[in-house]
Short mmCIF file of C-alpha atoms and ligand atoms in Angstrom, two decimals:
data_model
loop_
_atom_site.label_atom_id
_atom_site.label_comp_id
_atom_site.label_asym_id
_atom_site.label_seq_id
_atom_site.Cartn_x
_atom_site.Cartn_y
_atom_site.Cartn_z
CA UNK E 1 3.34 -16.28 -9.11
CA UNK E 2 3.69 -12.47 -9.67
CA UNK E 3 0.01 -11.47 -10.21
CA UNK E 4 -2.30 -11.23 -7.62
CA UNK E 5 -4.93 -14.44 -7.53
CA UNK E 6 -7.65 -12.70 -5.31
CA UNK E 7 -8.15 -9.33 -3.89
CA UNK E 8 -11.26 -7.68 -1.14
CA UNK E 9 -13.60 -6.12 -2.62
CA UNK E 10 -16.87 -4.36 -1.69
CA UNK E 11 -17.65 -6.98 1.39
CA UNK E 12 -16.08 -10.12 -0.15
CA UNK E 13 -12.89 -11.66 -1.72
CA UNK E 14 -13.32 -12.13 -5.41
CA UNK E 15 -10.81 -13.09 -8.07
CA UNK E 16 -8.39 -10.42 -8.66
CA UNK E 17 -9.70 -9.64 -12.25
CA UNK E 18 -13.19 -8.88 -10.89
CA UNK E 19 -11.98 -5.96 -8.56
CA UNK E 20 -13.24 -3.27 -10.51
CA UNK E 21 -14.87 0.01 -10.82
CA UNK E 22 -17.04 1.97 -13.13
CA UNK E 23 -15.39 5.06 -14.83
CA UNK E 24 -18.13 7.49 -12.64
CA UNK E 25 -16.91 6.25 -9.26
CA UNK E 26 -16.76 9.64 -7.06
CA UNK E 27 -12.82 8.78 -6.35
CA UNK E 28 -11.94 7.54 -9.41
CA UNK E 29 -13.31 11.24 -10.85
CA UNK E 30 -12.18 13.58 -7.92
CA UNK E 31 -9.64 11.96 -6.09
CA UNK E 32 -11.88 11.23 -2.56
CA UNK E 33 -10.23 8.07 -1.26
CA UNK E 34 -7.78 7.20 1.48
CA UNK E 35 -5.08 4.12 1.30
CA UNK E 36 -3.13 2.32 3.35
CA UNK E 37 0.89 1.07 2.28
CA UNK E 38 2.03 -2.38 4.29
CA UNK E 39 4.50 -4.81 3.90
CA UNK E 40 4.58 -8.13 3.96
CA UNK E 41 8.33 -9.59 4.92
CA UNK E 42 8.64 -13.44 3.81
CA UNK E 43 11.12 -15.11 6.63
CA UNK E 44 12.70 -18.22 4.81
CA UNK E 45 14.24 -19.56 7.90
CA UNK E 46 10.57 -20.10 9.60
CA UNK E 47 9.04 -20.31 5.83
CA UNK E 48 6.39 -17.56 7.54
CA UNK E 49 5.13 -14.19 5.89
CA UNK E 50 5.15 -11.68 8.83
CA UNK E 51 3.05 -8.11 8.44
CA UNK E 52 4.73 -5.57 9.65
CA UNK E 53 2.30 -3.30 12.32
CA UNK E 54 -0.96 -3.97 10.82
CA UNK E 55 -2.43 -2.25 13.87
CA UNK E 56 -0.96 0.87 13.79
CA UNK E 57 -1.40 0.98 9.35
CA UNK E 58 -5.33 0.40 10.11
CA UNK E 59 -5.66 2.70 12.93
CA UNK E 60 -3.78 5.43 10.55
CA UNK E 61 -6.03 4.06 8.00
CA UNK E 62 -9.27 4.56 9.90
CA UNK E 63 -7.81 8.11 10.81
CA UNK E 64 -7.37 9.49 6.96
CA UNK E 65 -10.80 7.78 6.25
CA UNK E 66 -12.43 10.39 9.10
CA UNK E 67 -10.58 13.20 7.47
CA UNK E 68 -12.72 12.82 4.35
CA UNK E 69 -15.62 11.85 6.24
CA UNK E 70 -15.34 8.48 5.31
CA UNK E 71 -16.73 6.12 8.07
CA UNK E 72 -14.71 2.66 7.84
CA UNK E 73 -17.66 0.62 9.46
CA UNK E 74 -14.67 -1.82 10.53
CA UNK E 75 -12.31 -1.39 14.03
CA UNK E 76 -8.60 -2.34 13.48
CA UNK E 77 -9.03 -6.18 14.44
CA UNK E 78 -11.56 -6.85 11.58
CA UNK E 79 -9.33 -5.10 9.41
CA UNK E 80 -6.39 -6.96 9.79
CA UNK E 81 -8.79 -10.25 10.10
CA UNK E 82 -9.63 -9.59 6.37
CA UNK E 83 -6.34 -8.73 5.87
CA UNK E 84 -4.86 -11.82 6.58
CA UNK E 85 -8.14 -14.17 4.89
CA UNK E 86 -6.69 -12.21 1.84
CA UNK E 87 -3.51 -12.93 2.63
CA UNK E 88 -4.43 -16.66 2.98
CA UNK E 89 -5.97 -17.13 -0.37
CA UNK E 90 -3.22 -15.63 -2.29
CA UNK E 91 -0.50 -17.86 -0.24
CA UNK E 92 2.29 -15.02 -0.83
CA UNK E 93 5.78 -16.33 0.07
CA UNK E 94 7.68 -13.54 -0.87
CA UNK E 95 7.95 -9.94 0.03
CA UNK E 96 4.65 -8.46 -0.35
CA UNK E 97 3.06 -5.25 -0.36
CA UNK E 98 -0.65 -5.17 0.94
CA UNK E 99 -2.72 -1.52 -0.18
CA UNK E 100 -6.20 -1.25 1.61
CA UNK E 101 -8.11 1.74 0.56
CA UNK E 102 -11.33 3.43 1.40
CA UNK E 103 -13.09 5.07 -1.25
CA UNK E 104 -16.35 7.25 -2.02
CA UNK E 105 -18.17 4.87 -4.26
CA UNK E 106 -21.22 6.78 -5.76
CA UNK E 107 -21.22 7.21 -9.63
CA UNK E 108 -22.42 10.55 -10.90
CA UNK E 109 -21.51 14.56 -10.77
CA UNK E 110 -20.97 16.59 -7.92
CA UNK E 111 -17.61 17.34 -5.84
CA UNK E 112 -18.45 16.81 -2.04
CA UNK E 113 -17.96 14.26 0.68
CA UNK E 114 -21.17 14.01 2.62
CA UNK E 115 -24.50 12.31 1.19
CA UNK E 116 -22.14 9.50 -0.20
CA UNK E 117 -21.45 5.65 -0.47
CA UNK E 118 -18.14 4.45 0.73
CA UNK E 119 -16.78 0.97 -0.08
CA UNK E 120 -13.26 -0.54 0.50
CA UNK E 121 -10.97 -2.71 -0.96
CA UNK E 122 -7.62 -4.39 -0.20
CA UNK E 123 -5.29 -5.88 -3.07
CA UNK E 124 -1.99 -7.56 -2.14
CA UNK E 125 1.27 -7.57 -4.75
CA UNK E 126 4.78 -8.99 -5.23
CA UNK E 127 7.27 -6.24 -3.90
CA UNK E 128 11.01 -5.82 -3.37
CA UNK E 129 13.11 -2.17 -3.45
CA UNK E 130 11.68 0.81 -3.78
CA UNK E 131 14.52 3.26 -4.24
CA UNK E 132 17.33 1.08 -6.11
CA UNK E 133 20.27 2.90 -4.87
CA UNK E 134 19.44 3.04 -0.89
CA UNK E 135 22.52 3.06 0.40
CA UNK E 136 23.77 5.97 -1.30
CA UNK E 137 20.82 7.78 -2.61
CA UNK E 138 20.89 11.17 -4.51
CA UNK E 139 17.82 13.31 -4.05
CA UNK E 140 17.00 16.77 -5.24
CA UNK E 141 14.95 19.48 -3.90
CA UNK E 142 11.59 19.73 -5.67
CA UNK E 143 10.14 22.89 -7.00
CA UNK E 144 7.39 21.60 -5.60
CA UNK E 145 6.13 22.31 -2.52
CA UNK E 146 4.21 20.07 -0.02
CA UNK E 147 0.46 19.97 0.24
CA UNK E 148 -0.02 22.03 3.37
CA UNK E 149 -2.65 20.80 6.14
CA UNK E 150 -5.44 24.06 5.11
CA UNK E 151 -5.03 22.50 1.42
CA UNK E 152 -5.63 18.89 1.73
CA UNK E 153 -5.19 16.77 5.37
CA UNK E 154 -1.38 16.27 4.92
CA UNK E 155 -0.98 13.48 7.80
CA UNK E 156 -3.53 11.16 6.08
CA UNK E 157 -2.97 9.40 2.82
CA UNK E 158 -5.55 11.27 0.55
CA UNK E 159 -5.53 9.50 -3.04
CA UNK E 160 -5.96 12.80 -4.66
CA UNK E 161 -2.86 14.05 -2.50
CA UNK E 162 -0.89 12.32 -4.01
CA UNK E 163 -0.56 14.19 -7.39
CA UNK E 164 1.71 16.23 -5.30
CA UNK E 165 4.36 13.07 -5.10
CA UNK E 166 3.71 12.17 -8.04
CA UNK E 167 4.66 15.62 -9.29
CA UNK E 168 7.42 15.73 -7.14
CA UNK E 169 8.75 12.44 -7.96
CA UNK E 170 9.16 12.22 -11.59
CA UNK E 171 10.40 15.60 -11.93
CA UNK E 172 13.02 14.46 -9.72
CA UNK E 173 13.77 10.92 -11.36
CA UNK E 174 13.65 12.14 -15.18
CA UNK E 175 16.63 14.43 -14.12
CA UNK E 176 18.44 11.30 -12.98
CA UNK E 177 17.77 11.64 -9.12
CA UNK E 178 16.85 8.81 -6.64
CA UNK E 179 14.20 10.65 -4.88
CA UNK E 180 12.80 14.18 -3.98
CA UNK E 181 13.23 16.23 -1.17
CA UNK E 182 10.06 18.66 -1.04
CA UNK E 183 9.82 21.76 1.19
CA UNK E 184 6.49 22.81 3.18
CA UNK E 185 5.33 26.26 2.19
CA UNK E 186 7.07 27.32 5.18
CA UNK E 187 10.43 26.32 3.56
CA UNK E 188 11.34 23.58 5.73
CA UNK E 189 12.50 20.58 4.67
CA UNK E 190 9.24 18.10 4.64
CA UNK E 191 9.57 15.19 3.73
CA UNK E 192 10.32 12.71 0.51
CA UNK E 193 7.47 11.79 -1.79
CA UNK E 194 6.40 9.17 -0.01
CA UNK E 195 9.00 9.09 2.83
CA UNK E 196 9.76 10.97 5.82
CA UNK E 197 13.67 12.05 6.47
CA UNK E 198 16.02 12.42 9.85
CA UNK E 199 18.85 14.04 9.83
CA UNK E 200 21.74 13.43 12.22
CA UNK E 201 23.60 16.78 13.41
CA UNK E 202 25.87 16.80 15.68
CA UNK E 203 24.96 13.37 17.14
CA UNK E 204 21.43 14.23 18.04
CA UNK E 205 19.11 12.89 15.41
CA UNK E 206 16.59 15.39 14.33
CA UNK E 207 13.12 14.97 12.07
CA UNK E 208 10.25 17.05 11.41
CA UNK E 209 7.65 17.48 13.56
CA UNK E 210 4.43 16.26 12.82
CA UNK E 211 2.94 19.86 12.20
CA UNK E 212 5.15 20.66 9.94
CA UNK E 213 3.31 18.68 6.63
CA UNK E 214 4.17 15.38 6.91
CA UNK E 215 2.59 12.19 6.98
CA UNK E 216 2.50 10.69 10.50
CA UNK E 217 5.17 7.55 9.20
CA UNK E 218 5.03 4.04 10.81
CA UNK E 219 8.26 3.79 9.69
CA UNK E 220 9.16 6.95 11.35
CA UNK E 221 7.57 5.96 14.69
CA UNK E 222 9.42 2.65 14.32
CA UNK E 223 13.02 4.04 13.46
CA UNK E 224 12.44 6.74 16.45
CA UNK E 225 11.78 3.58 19.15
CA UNK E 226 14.86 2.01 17.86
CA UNK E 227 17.13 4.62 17.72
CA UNK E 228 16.27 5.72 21.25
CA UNK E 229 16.02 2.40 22.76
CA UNK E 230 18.11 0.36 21.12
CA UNK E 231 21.40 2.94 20.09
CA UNK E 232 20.94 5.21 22.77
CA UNK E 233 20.49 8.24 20.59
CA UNK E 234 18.53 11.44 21.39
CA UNK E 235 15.23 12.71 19.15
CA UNK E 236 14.47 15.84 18.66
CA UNK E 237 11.46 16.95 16.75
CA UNK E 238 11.70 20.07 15.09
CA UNK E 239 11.60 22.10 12.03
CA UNK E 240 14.78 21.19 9.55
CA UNK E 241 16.15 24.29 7.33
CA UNK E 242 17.29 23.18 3.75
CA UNK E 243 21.24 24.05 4.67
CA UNK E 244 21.57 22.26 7.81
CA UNK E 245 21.59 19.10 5.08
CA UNK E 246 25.16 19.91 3.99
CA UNK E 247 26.40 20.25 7.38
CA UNK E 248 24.77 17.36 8.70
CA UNK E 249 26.69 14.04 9.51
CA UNK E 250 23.96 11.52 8.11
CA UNK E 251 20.28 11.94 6.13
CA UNK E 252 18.50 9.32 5.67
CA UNK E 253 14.44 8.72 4.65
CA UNK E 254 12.28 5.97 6.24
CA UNK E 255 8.79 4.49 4.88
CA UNK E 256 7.09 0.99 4.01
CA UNK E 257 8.14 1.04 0.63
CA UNK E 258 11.78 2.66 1.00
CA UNK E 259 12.43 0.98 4.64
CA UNK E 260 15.63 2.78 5.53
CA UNK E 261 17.41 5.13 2.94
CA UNK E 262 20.72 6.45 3.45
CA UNK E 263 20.64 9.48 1.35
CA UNK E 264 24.61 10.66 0.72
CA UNK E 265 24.20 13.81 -1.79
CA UNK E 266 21.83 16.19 -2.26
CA UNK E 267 22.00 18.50 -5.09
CA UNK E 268 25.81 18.48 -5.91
CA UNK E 269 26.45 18.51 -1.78
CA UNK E 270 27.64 15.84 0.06
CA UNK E 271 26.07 14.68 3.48
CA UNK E 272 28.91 13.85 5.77
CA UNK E 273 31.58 11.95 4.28
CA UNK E 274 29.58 11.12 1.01
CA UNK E 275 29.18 7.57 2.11
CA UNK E 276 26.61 5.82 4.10
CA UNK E 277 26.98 6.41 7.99
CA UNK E 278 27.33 4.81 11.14
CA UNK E 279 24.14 5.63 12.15
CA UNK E 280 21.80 4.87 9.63
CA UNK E 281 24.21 1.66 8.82
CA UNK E 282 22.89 0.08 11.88
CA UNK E 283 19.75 1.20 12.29
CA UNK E 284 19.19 -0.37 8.54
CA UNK E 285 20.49 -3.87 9.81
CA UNK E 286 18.17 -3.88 13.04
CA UNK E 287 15.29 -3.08 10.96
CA UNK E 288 15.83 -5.82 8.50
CA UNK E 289 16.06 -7.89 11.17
CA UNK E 290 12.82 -6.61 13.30
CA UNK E 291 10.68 -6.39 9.97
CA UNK E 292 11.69 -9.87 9.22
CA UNK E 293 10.26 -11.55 12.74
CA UNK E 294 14.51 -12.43 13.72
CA UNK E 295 14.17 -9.19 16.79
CA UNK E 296 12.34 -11.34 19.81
CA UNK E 297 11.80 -8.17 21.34
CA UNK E 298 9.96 -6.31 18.83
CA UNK E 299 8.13 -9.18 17.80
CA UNK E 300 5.15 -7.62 18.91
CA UNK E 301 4.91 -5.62 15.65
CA UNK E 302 5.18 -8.48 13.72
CA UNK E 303 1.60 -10.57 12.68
CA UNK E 304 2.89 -13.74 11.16
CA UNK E 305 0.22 -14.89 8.47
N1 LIG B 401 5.22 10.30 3.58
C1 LIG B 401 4.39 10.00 2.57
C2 LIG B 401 3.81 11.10 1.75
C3 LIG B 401 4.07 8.66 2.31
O1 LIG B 401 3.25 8.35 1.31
C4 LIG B 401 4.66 7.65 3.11
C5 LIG B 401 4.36 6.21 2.82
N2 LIG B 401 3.20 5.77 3.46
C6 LIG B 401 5.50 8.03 4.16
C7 LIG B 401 5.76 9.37 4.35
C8 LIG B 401 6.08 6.99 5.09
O2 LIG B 401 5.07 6.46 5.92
P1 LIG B 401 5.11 4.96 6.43
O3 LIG B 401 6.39 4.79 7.15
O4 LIG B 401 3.93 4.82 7.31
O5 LIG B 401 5.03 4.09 5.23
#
């Protein structure tokens, strides 16, 4: 089963085919909607599907939607509740990707966000890698720069936002790169186009701060936890310059879709040795394991379905 049997839509679930909506829908036409990016991890041992943080997606979730004064109507709980109805009816036992989305559902003319209808929806769909080479990805920096925060909210997940990836993204992969690096107007080293990067220097790992552009990862939040907690390393959160990347020991990018990305050249540098480190070599095995429900201890951040 590859296609998606039922999906949420506008206050019910309906077969998948019926999710639709007109060509003068407000987001559709300018871009005003927020979305959400989860993952469902299939464990074959325990023949379970486990979401990975659904609390902390729909609180970010909830958060983007007040940035574009969208008002979800729904707390976190009933989120996830429809969530996993969805879930349910589709009977995914796979890995799984799960994209809410709140969206400004008027038809007509007229760019704005107040004095409109907002609806969501949630559709579910087989997924497995994201970035095909991801232990030895080669990214590129973009000519493109990120959105900045006084151009459109940069730590929520704006639809219309996303041009900027987009951009950013296939300018990168039709010159035979892996991924994009893109640089806030500032000149620092951002983030991916839909991932957020550490780099380790001189043992300390170090990521981007989040006023400097990015989006406010899950991923990221869940990597920093482990890394701290579980190998003992030190975060800092700060600013990264583009040519600390050469003469850093590891780089790697972290996000639902990607998961954990060891990134080994960038441009025609190498990071470190050229291969995959010993950092982000572990820290990709304990995630696997966490995301998959086989970590007791972080089992909290795992919803089984
Ligand atoms: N940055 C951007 C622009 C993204 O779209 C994503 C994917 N949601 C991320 C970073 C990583 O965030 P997360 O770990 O929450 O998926």
């Amino acid at each position: 089963m590859d296609q998606p049997q039922f999906a949420y839509f506008e206050g019910k679930i309906v077969p998948f085919g019926e999710a639709k909506v007109s060509v003068a829908t407000h987001a559709f036409n300018y871009g005003t909607a927020v979305f959400g990016g989860l993952r469902g991890y299939w464990n074959e041992e325990q023949k379970r599907l486990f979401v990975f943080r659904p609390w902390d997606h729909y609180h970010r979730l909830i958060q983007s939607a007040r940035l574009i004064s969208i008002d979800s109507k729904f707390d976190e709980e009933t989120l996830i509740q429809l969530t996993m109805d969805l879930l349910r009816a589709n009977n995914w036992q796979r890995d799984m990707y799960i994209r809410p989305m709140f969206y400004k559902s008027d038809t007509g003319i007229g760019v704005r966000l107040h004095d409109l209808k907002d609806e969501l929806t949630i559709w579910t769909v087989p997924f497995q890698k994201y970035i095909k080479n991801d232990t030895n990805a080669h990214v590129t920096f973009s000519s493109w720069r990120r959105i900045d925060d006084n151009v459109i909210p940069a730590r929520g997940k704006v639809s219309g936002a996303y041009v900027n990836s987009a951009l950013a993204k296939t300018d990168a992969a039709l010159s035979g790169f892996d991924e994009a690096l893109v640089l806030d107007q500032n000149g620092h080293v951002s983030e991916g186009s839909a991932m957020n990067v550490f780099m380790v220097r001189n043992g300390i790992v170090i990521t981007p701060p989040v006023n400097d552009n990015i989006l406010e990862g899950i991923t990221r939040r869940s990597v920093i936890e482990l890394l701290q907690k579980e190998m003992g390393m030190q975060i800092v959160e700060r600013s990264i310059d583009r040519t600390e990347l050469p003469i850093a020991e590891e780089f790697f990018m972290t996000g639902t879709a990607a998961q954990v990305v060891a990134i080994t050249k960038v441009d025609h540098r190498p990071i470190g040795t050229g291969a995959m480190g010993p950092v982000v070599t572990k820290l990709r095995d304990m995630f696997e394991d966490v995301v998959r429900g086989r970590n007791q201890k972080y089992s909290h951040w795992n919803m089984a379905v």
